[in-house]
PDB file of C-alpha atoms in Angstrom:
ATOM      1  CA  MET A   1      -6.810 -36.937  33.167  1.00  0.00           C
ATOM      2  CA  GLY A   2      -8.268 -40.205  34.848  1.00  0.00           C
ATOM      3  CA  ALA A   3     -11.030 -40.273  37.264  1.00  0.00           C
ATOM      4  CA  LYS A   4      -9.344 -41.142  40.353  1.00  0.00           C
ATOM      5  CA  VAL A   5      -6.725 -38.583  39.420  1.00  0.00           C
ATOM      6  CA  ILE A   6      -9.309 -35.882  39.796  1.00  0.00           C
ATOM      7  CA  GLN A   7     -10.921 -36.871  42.732  1.00  0.00           C
ATOM      8  CA  ARG A   8      -7.359 -36.531  43.910  1.00  0.00           C
ATOM      9  CA  LEU A   9      -7.375 -33.302  42.643  1.00  0.00           C
ATOM     10  CA  SER A  10     -10.132 -32.197  44.479  1.00  0.00           C
ATOM     11  CA  MET A  11      -9.572 -33.511  47.886  1.00  0.00           C
ATOM     12  CA  ASP A  12      -6.294 -31.508  47.523  1.00  0.00           C
ATOM     13  CA  LEU A  13      -7.627 -28.944  46.245  1.00  0.00           C
ATOM     14  CA  ARG A  14     -10.518 -28.392  48.851  1.00  0.00           C
ATOM     15  CA  GLU A  15      -7.926 -29.361  51.618  1.00  0.00           C
ATOM     16  CA  ALA A  16      -5.700 -26.339  50.525  1.00  0.00           C
ATOM     17  CA  PHE A  17      -8.668 -24.155  49.895  1.00  0.00           C
ATOM     18  CA  PRO A  18     -11.194 -24.842  52.818  1.00  0.00           C
ATOM     19  CA  ASP A  19     -13.280 -21.911  52.290  1.00  0.00           C
ATOM     20  CA  MET A  20     -14.007 -22.196  48.138  1.00  0.00           C
ATOM     21  CA  LYS A  21     -16.881 -23.519  46.725  1.00  0.00           C
ATOM     22  CA  GLY A  22     -16.830 -25.510  43.420  1.00  0.00           C
ATOM     23  CA  LEU A  23     -14.477 -27.670  43.865  1.00  0.00           C
ATOM     24  CA  SER A  24     -16.463 -31.241  43.795  1.00  0.00           C
ATOM     25  CA  SER A  25     -15.140 -34.110  40.831  1.00  0.00           C
ATOM     26  CA  ASN A  26     -17.745 -33.630  39.123  1.00  0.00           C
ATOM     27  CA  ASN A  27     -17.335 -29.931  38.971  1.00  0.00           C
ATOM     28  CA  LEU A  28     -13.742 -30.109  37.806  1.00  0.00           C
ATOM     29  CA  LYS A  29     -14.709 -32.028  34.786  1.00  0.00           C
ATOM     30  CA  TYR A  30     -17.265 -29.737  33.978  1.00  0.00           C
ATOM     31  CA  MET A  31     -14.217 -27.268  34.302  1.00  0.00           C
ATOM     32  CA  ARG A  32     -12.057 -29.858  32.047  1.00  0.00           C
ATOM     33  CA  PHE A  33     -14.560 -30.151  29.519  1.00  0.00           C
ATOM     34  CA  PHE A  34     -15.858 -26.662  29.380  1.00  0.00           C
ATOM     35  CA  ALA A  35     -11.790 -25.550  28.473  1.00  0.00           C
ATOM     36  CA  GLN A  36     -12.136 -28.637  25.923  1.00  0.00           C
ATOM     37  CA  ASN A  37     -14.733 -27.271  24.021  1.00  0.00           C
ATOM     38  CA  CYS A  38     -14.236 -23.637  24.425  1.00  0.00           C
ATOM     39  CA  PRO A  39     -10.809 -23.184  23.916  1.00  0.00           C
ATOM     40  CA  ASP A  40     -11.185 -19.962  22.107  1.00  0.00           C
ATOM     41  CA  LEU A  41     -13.052 -18.468  24.536  1.00  0.00           C
ATOM     42  CA  ARG A  42     -15.708 -17.145  22.238  1.00  0.00           C
ATOM     43  CA  PHE A  43     -18.485 -18.220  24.560  1.00  0.00           C
ATOM     44  CA  GLY A  44     -16.947 -16.965  27.267  1.00  0.00           C
ATOM     45  CA  GLN A  45     -16.458 -14.008  26.312  1.00  0.00           C
ATOM     46  CA  GLN A  46     -20.071 -13.662  25.420  1.00  0.00           C
ATOM     47  CA  SER A  47     -23.099 -14.603  27.230  1.00  0.00           C
ATOM     48  CA  ALA A  48     -20.877 -16.767  29.920  1.00  0.00           C
ATOM     49  CA  ASP A  49     -19.453 -14.498  31.930  1.00  0.00           C
ATOM     50  CA  GLN A  50     -22.930 -12.933  32.751  1.00  0.00           C
ATOM     51  CA  LEU A  51     -24.487 -16.362  33.892  1.00  0.00           C
ATOM     52  CA  PRO A  52     -23.943 -18.251  36.697  1.00  0.00           C
ATOM     53  CA  TRP A  53     -21.801 -21.900  36.709  1.00  0.00           C
ATOM     54  CA  LEU A  54     -24.259 -24.097  36.613  1.00  0.00           C
ATOM     55  CA  HIS A  55     -26.469 -22.336  33.702  1.00  0.00           C
ATOM     56  CA  ILE A  56     -22.652 -22.255  31.867  1.00  0.00           C
ATOM     57  CA  VAL A  57     -22.093 -26.321  32.743  1.00  0.00           C
ATOM     58  CA  THR A  58     -25.906 -26.763  31.426  1.00  0.00           C
ATOM     59  CA  LEU A  59     -24.946 -24.984  28.326  1.00  0.00           C
ATOM     60  CA  VAL A  60     -22.093 -26.458  27.080  1.00  0.00           C
ATOM     61  CA  THR A  61     -23.074 -30.104  28.303  1.00  0.00           C
ATOM     62  CA  LYS A  62     -26.610 -30.253  26.581  1.00  0.00           C
ATOM     63  CA  MET A  63     -26.587 -27.794  24.129  1.00  0.00           C
ATOM     64  CA  GLY A  64     -25.035 -29.820  20.721  1.00  0.00           C
ATOM     65  CA  THR A  65     -23.860 -26.183  18.939  1.00  0.00           C
ATOM     66  CA  SER A  66     -21.559 -23.501  20.036  1.00  0.00           C
ATOM     67  CA  GLU A  67     -24.583 -21.555  17.703  1.00  0.00           C
ATOM     68  CA  LEU A  68     -27.589 -23.188  20.441  1.00  0.00           C
ATOM     69  CA  GLN A  69     -24.715 -22.031  23.253  1.00  0.00           C
ATOM     70  CA  GLU A  70     -24.722 -18.831  22.576  1.00  0.00           C
ATOM     71  CA  TRP A  71     -28.343 -18.325  21.639  1.00  0.00           C
ATOM     72  CA  TYR A  72     -29.601 -19.852  25.261  1.00  0.00           C
ATOM     73  CA  GLY A  73     -26.978 -17.943  26.553  1.00  0.00           C
ATOM     74  CA  ARG A  74     -28.311 -14.442  25.078  1.00  0.00           C
ATOM     75  CA  GLU A  75     -31.981 -15.547  25.724  1.00  0.00           C
ATOM     76  CA  THR A  76     -31.247 -16.511  29.240  1.00  0.00           C
ATOM     77  CA  ILE A  77     -29.773 -13.172  30.121  1.00  0.00           C
ATOM     78  CA  GLN A  78     -32.330 -11.324  28.723  1.00  0.00           C
TER      79      GLN A  78
END
């Protein structure tokens, strides 16, 4: 999906849902990245469901392996 498509999608979503937050182009790119890199939802069913979105984005984009993501996610929750 190209950058212009994501920008347009962001604009359309924000227009359709003016009270909803988190629909920026950057956030949509993070959502796509998360979906592509955690397709089995193993990360999501573990610690990610207890973390704020910014923490999830940081874990998924900064930690190289799913093992590190899981470890840091669990440590953050504790």
